[in-house]
Structure formats: C-alpha cells, structure tokens
CSV table of C-alpha atoms in Angstrom, one decimal:
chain,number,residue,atom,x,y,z
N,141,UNK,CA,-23.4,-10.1,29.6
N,142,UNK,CA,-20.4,-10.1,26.9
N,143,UNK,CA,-19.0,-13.2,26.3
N,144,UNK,CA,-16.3,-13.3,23.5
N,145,UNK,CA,-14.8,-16.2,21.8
N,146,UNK,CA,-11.1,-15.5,21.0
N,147,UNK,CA,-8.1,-17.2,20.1
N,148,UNK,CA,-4.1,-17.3,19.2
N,149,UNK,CA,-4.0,-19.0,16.0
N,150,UNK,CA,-6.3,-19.0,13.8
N,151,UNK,CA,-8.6,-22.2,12.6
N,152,UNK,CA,-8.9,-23.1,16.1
N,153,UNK,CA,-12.9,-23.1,16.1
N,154,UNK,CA,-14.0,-19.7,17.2
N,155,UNK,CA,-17.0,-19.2,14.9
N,156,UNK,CA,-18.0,-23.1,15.3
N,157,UNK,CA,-17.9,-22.6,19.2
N,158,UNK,CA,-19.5,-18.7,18.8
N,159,UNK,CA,-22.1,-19.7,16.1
N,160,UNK,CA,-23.1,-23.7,17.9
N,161,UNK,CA,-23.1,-21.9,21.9
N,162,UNK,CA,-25.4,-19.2,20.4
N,163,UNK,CA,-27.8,-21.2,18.5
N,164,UNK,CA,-27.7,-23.2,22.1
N,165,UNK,CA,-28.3,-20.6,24.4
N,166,UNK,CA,-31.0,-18.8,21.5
N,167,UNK,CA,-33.2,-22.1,22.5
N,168,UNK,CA,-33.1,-21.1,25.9
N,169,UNK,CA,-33.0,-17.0,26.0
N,170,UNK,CA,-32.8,-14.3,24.3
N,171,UNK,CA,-29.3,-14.1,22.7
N,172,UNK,CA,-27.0,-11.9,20.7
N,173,UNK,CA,-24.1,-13.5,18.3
N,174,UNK,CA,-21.7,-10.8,16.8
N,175,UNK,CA,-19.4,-11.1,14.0
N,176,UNK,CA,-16.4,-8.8,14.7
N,177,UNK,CA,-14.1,-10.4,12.9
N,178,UNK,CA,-15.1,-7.6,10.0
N,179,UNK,CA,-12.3,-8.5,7.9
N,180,UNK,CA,-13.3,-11.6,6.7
N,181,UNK,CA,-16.9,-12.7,8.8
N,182,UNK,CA,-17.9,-16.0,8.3
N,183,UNK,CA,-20.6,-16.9,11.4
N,184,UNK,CA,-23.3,-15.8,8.4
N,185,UNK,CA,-22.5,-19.3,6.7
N,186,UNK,CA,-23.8,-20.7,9.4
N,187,UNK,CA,-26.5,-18.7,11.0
N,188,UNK,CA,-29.4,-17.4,8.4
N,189,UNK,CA,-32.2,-15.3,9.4
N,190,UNK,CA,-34.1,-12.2,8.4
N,191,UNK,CA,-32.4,-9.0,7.4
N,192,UNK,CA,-34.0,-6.6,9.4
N,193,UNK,CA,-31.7,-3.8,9.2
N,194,UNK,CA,-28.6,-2.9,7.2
N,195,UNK,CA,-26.6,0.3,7.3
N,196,UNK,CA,-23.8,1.7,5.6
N,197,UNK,CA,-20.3,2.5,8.2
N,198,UNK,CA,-18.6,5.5,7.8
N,199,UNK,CA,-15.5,6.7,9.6
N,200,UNK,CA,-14.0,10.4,10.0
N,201,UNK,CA,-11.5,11.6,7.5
N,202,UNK,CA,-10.0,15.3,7.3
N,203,UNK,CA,-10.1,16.5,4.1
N,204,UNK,CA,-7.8,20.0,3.5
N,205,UNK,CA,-9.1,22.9,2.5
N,206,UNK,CA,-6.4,25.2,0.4
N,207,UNK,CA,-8.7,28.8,0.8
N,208,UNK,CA,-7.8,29.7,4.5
N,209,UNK,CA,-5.0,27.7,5.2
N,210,UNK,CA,-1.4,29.3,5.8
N,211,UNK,CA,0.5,26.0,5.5
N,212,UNK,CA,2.1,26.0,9.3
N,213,UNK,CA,2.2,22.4,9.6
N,214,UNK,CA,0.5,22.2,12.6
N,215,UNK,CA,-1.3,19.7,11.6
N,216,UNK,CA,1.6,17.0,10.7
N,217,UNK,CA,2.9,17.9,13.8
N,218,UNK,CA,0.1,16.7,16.0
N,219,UNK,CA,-0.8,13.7,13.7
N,220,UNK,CA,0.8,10.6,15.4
N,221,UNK,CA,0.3,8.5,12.7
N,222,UNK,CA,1.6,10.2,9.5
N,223,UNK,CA,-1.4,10.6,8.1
N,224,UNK,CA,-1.6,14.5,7.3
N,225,UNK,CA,1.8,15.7,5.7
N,226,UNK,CA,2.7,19.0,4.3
N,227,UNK,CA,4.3,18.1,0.5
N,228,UNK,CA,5.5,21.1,-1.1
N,229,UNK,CA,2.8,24.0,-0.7
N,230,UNK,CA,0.3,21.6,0.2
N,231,UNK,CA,-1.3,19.0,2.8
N,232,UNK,CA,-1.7,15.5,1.8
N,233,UNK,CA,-4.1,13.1,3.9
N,234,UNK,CA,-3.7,9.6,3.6
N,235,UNK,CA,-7.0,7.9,4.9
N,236,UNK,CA,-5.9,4.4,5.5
N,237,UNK,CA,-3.2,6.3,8.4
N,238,UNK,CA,-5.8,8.4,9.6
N,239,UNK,CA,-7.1,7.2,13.1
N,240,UNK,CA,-10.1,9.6,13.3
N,241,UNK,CA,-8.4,11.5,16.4
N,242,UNK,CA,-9.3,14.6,15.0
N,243,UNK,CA,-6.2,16.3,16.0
N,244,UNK,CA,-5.3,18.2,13.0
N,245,UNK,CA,-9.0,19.2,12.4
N,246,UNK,CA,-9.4,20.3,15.5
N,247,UNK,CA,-6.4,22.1,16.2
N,248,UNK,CA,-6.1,23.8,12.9
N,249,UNK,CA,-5.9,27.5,13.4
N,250,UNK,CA,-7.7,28.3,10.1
N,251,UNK,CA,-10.2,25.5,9.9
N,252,UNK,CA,-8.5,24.3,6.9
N,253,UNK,CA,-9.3,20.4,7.7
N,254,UNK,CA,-12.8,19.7,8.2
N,255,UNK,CA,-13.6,16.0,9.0
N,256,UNK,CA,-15.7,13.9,6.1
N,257,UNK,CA,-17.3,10.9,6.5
N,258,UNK,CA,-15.3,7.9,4.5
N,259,UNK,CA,-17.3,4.6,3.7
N,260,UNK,CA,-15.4,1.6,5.4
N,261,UNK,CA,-18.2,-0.8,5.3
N,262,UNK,CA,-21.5,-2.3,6.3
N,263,UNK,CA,-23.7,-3.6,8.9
N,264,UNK,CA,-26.7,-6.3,8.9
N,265,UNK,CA,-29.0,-7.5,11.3
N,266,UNK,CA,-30.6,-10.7,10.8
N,267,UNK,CA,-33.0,-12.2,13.6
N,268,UNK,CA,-34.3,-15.9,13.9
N,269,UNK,CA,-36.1,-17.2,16.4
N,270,UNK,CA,-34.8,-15.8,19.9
N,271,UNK,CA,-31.4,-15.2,18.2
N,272,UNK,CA,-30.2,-11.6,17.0
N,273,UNK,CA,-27.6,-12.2,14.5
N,274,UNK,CA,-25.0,-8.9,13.8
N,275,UNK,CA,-22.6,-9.1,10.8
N,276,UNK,CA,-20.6,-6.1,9.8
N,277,UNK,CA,-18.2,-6.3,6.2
N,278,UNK,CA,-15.3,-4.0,6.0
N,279,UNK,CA,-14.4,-2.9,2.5
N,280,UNK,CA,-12.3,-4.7,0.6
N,281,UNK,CA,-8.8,-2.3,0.3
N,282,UNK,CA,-10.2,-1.0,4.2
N,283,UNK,CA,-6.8,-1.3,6.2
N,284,UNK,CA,-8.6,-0.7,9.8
N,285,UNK,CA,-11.0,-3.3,11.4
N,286,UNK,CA,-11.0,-1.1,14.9
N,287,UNK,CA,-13.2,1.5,13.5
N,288,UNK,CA,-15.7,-0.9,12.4
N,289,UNK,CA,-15.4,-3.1,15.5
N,290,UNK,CA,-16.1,-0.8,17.9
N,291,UNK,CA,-19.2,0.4,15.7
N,292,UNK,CA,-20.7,-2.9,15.3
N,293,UNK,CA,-20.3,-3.1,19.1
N,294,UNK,CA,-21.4,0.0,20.0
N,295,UNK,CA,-24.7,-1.1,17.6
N,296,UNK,CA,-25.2,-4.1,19.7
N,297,UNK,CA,-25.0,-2.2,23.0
N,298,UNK,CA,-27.7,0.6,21.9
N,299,UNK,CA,-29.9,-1.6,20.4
N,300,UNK,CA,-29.7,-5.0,22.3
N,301,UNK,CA,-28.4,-4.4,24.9
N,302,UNK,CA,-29.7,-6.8,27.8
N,303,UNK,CA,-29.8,-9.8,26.4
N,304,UNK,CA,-26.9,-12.4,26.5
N,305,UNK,CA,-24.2,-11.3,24.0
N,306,UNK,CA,-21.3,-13.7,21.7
N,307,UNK,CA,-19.0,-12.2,19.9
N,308,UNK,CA,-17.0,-14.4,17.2
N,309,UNK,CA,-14.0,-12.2,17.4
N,310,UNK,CA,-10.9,-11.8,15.3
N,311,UNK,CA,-8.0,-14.3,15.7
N,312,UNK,CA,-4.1,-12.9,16.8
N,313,UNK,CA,-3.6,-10.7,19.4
N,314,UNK,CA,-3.5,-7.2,17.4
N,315,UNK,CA,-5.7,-4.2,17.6
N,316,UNK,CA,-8.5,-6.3,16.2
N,317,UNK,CA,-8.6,-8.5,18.7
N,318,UNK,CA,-8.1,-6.5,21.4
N,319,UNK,CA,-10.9,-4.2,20.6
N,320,UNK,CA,-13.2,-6.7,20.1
N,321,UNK,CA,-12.5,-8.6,23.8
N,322,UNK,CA,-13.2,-5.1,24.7
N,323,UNK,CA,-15.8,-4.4,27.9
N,324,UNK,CA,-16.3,-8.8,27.9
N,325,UNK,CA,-17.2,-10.4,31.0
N,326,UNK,CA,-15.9,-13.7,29.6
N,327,UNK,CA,-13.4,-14.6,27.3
N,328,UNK,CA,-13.5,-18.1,26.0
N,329,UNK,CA,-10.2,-19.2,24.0
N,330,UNK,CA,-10.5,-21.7,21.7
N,331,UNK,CA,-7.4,-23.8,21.6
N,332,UNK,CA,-6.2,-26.2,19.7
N,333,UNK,CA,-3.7,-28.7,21.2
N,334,UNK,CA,-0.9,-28.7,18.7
N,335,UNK,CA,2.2,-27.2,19.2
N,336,UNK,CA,1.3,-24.3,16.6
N,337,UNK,CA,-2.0,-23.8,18.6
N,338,UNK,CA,-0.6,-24.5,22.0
N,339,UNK,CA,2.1,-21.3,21.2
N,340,UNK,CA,-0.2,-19.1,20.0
N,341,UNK,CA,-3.1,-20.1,22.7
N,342,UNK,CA,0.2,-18.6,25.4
N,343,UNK,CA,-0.3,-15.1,23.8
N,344,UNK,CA,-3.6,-14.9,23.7
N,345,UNK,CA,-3.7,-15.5,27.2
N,346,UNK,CA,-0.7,-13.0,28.3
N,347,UNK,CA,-2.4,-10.7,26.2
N,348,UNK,CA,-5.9,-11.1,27.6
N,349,UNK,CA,-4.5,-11.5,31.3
N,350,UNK,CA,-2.4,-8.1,30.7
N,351,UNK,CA,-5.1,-6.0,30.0
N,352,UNK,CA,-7.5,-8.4,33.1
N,353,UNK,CA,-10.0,-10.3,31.2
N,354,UNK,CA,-11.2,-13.3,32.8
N,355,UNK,CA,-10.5,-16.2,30.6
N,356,UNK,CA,-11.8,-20.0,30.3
N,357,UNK,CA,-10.4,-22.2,27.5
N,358,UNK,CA,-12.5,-24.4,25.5
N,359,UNK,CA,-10.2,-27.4,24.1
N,360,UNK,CA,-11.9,-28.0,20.5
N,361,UNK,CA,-10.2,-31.2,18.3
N,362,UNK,CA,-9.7,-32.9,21.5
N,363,UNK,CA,-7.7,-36.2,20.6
N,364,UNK,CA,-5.4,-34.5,17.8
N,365,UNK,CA,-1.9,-33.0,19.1
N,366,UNK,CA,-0.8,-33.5,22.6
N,367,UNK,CA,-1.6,-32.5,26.3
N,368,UNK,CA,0.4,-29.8,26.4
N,369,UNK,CA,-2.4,-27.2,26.5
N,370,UNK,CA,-4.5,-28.9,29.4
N,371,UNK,CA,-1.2,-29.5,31.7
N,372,UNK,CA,-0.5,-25.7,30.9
N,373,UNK,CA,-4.1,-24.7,32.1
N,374,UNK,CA,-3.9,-27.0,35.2
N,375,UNK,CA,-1.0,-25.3,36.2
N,376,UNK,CA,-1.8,-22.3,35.4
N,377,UNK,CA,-4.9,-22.3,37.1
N,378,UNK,CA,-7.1,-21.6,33.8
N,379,UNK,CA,-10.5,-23.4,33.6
N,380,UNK,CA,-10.8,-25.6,30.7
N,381,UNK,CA,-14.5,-25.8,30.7
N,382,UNK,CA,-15.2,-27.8,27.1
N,383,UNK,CA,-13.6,-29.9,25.5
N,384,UNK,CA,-14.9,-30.8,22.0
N,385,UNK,CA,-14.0,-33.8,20.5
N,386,UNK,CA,-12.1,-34.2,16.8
N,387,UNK,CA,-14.6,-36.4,14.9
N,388,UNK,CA,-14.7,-36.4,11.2
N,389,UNK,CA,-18.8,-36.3,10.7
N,390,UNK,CA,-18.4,-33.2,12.8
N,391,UNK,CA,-16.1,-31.9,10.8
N,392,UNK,CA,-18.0,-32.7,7.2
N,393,UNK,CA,-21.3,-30.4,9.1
N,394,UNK,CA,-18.8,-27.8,9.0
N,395,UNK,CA,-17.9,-28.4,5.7
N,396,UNK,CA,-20.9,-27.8,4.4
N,397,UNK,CA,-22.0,-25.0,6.6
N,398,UNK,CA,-24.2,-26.6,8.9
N,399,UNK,CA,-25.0,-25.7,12.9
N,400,UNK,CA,-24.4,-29.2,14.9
N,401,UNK,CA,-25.1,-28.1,18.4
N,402,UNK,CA,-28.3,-29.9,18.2
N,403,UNK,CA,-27.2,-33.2,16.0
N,404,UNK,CA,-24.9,-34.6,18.4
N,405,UNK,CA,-25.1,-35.9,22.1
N,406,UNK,CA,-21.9,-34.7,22.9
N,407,UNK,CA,-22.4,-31.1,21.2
N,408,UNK,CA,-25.4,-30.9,23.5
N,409,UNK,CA,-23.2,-32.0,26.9
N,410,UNK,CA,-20.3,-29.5,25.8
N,411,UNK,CA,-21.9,-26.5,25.0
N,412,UNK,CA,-24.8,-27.1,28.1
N,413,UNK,CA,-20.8,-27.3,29.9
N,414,UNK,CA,-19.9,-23.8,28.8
N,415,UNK,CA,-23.8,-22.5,29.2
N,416,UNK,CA,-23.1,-23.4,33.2
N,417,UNK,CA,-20.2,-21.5,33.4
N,418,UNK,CA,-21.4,-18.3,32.0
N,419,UNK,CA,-24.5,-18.5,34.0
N,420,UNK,CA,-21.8,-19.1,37.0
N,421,UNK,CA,-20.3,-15.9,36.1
N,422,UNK,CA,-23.4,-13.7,36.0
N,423,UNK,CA,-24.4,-14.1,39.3
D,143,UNK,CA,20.1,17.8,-10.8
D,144,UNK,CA,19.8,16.8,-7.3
D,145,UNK,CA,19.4,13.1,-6.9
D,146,UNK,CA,18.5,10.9,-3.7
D,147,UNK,CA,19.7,7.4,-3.3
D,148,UNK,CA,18.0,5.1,-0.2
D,149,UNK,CA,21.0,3.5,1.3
D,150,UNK,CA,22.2,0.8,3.7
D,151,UNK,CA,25.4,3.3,4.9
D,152,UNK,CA,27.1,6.6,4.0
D,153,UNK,CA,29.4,8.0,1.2
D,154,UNK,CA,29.2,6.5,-2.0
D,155,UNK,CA,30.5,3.0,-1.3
D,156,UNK,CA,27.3,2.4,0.6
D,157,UNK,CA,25.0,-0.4,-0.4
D,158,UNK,CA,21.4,0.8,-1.8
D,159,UNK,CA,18.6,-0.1,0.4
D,160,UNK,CA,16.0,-1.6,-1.8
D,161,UNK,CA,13.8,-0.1,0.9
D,162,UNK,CA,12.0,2.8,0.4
D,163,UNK,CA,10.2,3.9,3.6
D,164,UNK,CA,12.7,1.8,6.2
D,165,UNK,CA,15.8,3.1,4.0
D,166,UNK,CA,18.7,3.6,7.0
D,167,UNK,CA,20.1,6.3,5.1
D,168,UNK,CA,19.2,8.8,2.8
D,169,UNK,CA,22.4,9.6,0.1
D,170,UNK,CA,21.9,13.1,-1.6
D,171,UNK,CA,24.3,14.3,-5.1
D,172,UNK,CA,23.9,17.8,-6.2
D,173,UNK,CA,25.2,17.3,-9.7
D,174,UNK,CA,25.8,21.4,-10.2
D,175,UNK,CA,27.8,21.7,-6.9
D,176,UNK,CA,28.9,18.3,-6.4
D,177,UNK,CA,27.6,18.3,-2.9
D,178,UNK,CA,27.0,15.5,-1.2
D,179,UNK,CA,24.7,15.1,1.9
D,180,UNK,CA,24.2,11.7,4.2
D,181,UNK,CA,20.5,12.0,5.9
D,182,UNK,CA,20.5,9.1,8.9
D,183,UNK,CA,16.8,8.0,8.7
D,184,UNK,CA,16.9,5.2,11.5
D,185,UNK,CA,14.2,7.4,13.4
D,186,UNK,CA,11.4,5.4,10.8
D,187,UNK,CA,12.3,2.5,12.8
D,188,UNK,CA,10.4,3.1,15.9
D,189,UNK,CA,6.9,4.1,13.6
D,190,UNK,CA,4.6,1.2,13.3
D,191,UNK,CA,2.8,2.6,10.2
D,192,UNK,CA,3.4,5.4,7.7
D,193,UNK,CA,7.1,5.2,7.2
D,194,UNK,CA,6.5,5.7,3.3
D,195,UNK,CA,4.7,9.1,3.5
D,196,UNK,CA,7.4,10.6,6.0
D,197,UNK,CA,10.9,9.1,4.3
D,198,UNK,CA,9.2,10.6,1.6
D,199,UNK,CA,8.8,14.0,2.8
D,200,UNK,CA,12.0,14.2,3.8
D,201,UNK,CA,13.1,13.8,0.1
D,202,UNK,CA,10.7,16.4,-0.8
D,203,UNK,CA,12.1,18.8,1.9
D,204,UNK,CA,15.6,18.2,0.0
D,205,UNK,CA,14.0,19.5,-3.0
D,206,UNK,CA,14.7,16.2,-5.5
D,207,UNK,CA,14.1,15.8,-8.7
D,208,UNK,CA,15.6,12.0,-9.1
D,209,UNK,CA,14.9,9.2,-6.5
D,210,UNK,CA,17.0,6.2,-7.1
D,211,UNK,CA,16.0,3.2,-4.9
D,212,UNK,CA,15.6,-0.1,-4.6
D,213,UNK,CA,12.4,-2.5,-4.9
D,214,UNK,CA,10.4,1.2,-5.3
D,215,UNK,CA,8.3,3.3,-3.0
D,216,UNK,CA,4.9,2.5,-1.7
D,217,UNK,CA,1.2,3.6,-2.7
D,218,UNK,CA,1.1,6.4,0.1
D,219,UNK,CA,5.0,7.2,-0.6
D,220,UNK,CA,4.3,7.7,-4.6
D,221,UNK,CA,1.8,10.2,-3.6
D,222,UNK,CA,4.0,12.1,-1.8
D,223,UNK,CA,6.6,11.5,-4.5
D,224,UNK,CA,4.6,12.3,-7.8
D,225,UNK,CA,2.7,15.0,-5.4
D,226,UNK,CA,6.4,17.1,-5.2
D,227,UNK,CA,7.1,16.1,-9.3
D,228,UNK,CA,10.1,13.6,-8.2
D,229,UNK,CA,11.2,11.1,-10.9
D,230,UNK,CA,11.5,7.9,-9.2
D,231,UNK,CA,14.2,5.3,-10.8
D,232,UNK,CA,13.7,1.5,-9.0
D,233,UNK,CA,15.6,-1.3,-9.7
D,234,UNK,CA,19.0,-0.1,-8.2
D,235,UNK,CA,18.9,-2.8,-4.8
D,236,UNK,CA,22.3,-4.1,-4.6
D,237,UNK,CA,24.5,-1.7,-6.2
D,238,UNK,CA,26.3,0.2,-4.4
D,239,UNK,CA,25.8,4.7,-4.9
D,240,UNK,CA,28.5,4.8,-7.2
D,241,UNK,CA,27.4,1.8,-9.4
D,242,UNK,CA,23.8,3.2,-9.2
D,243,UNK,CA,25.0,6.6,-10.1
D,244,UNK,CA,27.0,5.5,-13.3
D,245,UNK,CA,24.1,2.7,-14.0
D,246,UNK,CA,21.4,5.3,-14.0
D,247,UNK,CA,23.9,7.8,-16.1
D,248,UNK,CA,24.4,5.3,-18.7
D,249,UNK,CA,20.6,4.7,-18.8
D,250,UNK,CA,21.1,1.6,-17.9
D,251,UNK,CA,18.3,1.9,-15.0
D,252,UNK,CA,15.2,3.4,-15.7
C-alpha cells in the first residue's frame, strides 16, 4: 500500500501531514515514511531514529572514448536531450542533460561511449520503533531529482516492501512530482484554502487525474483563506477526508521541529480520519 | 575573421538578442569576403532543456572565431564554445549588429 502526500503549492503541509500520519499509523503497524522530495528533504527534522543503512546513488553517464571512435555523430543524433554533441573533432557529454537512456552508448558502432557511474547523492535508513524512516539527499549542483526518486523508491519496494508505505513527495506538478506519485494507491493533496493554494491545489489534481490516481484532499490551516477549495471538492466529487485546523501552538511544534500527532485531541481525530480511509481503500 | 552575432531579426539592423541559447537568429560576418549569412534558430524553441550546447554547435559548425552576444552563454554552452577556441564578446544586448560590430571594432566591447 503506497500512499503519497502531494500538493500544488508548496508550504501547504505535506511533510507535517506525511511525517504526523506516519508516526500515527507506526503506533499501530508496521509503516514506511519516504522522503522523495530529494532536493531539499526535510521529514528528518521531524522523525529521528537509528541509521541503519546508508548508501551512496549513482546514476549512468557515457563517458567518450577518442581510440575507436570515427566521429559519425550517431550518437548526437539519437540523444533527445542534447546531452552528447560532436564539437569540432570531438564528443562532448554534458551530465546534467544526460537522462541515462543509454542511446548513444548503446548504439555506438565502435563502443566509443561506455556508461560510468556519476555520484548524484545519498540514501539513509533510519528505523524507530515500528516506523522505517527513508531519506535520500541529491547533491547540491544535481539538476535531476527523477533519478534519485525512482531509486529511493525502488529501495523501499525491495527492501520493505509489504508494509504500509508514505511518501512526503515533492511539491509542483513537474517530473519530480510525478515520479514520485508514481505506482500510489492514494494520493492525499494537501491544500491550503487561499487563493494561491486553491490555484495551484487545481493542477495538482488535473495532473494527478490525467495520469488516474485516485486522490483525497486533506484541508490543513482550516479557518485561514476561504471556502473556495471545499465547494470545489464538493462539486467535484473529491473526498476531503481531514481537515486540520490553523492553530498557532500547532504551528510553534512545527517551529521547533516537533511531531504533534500525539499532543493534540484533534491531531488524534484527524489523522485516525485519514487512517479510515486508507484502510477503506485496501480492502 | 568570422564573427557571429545572436540576434532578434536579420541583416545588420537587427536588434542583438542578449540570449545566447534561445537567440531567434544567428547573424554571421566574414570580414575577408564580406559575406554575410542569417541562421533562423527558432527550432531551440520547442527544446525544453539543452538549448545552450546546440545554439552553440551550430556556431561551431560555422567555424567562428568571435561570438558577440548579449547577457553571455551558459555553463554547458561555454564548453562547447571554449571546446571549439571561440572568443566570446558579452555585453552587446541592445545594440543593434551594426552598432555591435563598430562597438566591438573600436574596443569598445570586450
């Protein structure tokens, strides 16, 4: 089970709603949260357990070799991203293009472009209590998250893979994103019911029902804004299962890096509210 | 020398680009024949990523030695660039070919 917590806008509350709902359901099964937002992971502040595995993430580069190679072009030819181009009497590779297709490489009548592995970042497992906690860091500089996302997933599937699973994903609805909803049963969007939140909450859905992901809106700073987003999701027909209050002690846990799932009644009563629904779903 | 110009238009009333990789045009002067050449580069428009590297392979293509242009090429671009021994000039977005021309001949962009 693959539940990912997603939104339009950014600041809307994904990592508080993925990092409180997994501490919640950890108390009551065994449970996986995921940081894919590698760019710039923050579920760590709140969640601390014991490192018990890091590894280094690599992703395929060609790199040219002059000795066989008869300078054809080939190779720029079948790159659709620009990333291998003949200059002068030689081929130039630009990594941070490079989609590790291995066109060129593979194609390449004289072997002249063998793929080498290229550092992008790192992955750490931390475990407390019933919760497995995955956090993976893409280098400063690193232009592509997808690589990283889809190894940091693929990590969680090999090595955890039947227990319940939240992913903290990227905000926007770019490649990041998109990879990261990716093979999810559930995607919760957390909205934010201001105008700026209520725009971008509209293309995070098209986006998510384009490519047919069921969806289910958590409303978090209830009280703020207007009720734009919950007459939109009436009409529309998309379950708003949570909605989480605006409350300024709330907000000062969060401040300080503190899990509140368990220091509020409400907290409790929301996130039991979104528990019930993804247990509704896997039956 | 042969010199390439990133432009909004052609001929050499056309407006510098200060784009490098999105230039619309690319203006080329052959100093020895007096040639002139208009390259229309609008294709870059439909590429999401890497229009540096391949605006600036066509200028190596074109063998260059002097790029005149605008706010300046980017990191993959300048690879290409210093890669093929082209001397790049920025500084010239506004101007129009001509006034880049006689600005860079007086020295007066370097």
């Amino acid at each position: 089970m693959k539940i990912s917590i997603a939104s339009g806008k950014g600041g809307t509350g994904k990592t508080f709603i993925a990092t409180n709902l997994a501490s919640y359901i950890a108390e009551r099964e065994n449970t996986v949260l995921v940081d894919m937002d590698v760019e710039e992971p923050n579920s760590g502040i709140f969640i601390k357990g014991d490192n018990i595995h890091s590894e280094d993430k690599f992703k395929m580069i060609p790199e040219w070799e002059s000795k066989n190679c008869t300078l054809c072009g080939l190779c720029q030819d079948v790159c659709n991203f620009h990333a291998v181009l003949k200059v002068k009497d030689g081929i130039m590779v630009f990594p941070e293009l490079c989609h590790s297709c291995y066109a060129c490489s593979e194609l390449c009548p004289h072997s002249s472009l063998p793929m080498k592995p290229v550092k992008i970042g790192t992955l750490d497992h931390y475990r407390k209590g019933k919760l497995d906690f995955i956090e993976s860091k893409l280098n400063v500089g690193e232009e592509q998250a997808v690589p990283l996302i889809s190894q940091t997933d693929a990590y969680a599937d090999y090595h955890l893979k039947n227990k319940i699973r939240i992913c903290d994903c990227p905000p926007g609805t770019a490649c990041p994103a998109i990879e990261s909803v990716k093979d999810s049963d559930l995607v919760i969007l957390a909205a934010e019911p201001t105008p700026f939140g209520f725009h971008d909450l509209k293309l995070i859905i098209k986006a998510m029902q384009k490519i047919g992901k069921r969806i289910a809106v958590v409303i978090n700073k209830a009280g703020i804004g207007n009720d734009d987003t919950e007459i939109f999701c009436r009409e529309n027909k998309i379950p708003v299962i949570a909605k989480i209050p605006h409350y300024r002690k709330l907000a000062v846990c969060y401040s300080k890096g503190e899990l509140v799932y368990d220091r509020f009644g409400f907290m409790q009563t929301e996130m039991g509210k979104i528990y019930s629904h993804i247990k509704e779903i896997a039956k | 020398m042969k010199i390439a110009f990133t432009t909004k238009g052609k001929g050499w009333d056309a407006e510098i680009d200060p784009r490098f990789g999105r230039t619309e045009y690319i203006f080329v002067y052959d100093e020895e024949s007096g040639n002139i050449e208009d390259i229309d580069n609008s294709g870059v428009s439909e590429h999401a990523h890497g229009a540096g590297p391949m605006t600036a392979q066509i200028i190596t293509e074109k063998n260059i030695d002097i790029l005149i242009t605008g706010n300046g090429p980017g990191g993959n671009a300048e690879r290409v660039i210093s890669a093929a021994g082209i001397k790049t000039i920025a500084g010239a977005g506004g101007m129009t070919v001509k006034q880049a021309y006689d600005a860079y001949k007086n020295k007066k962009l370097n």
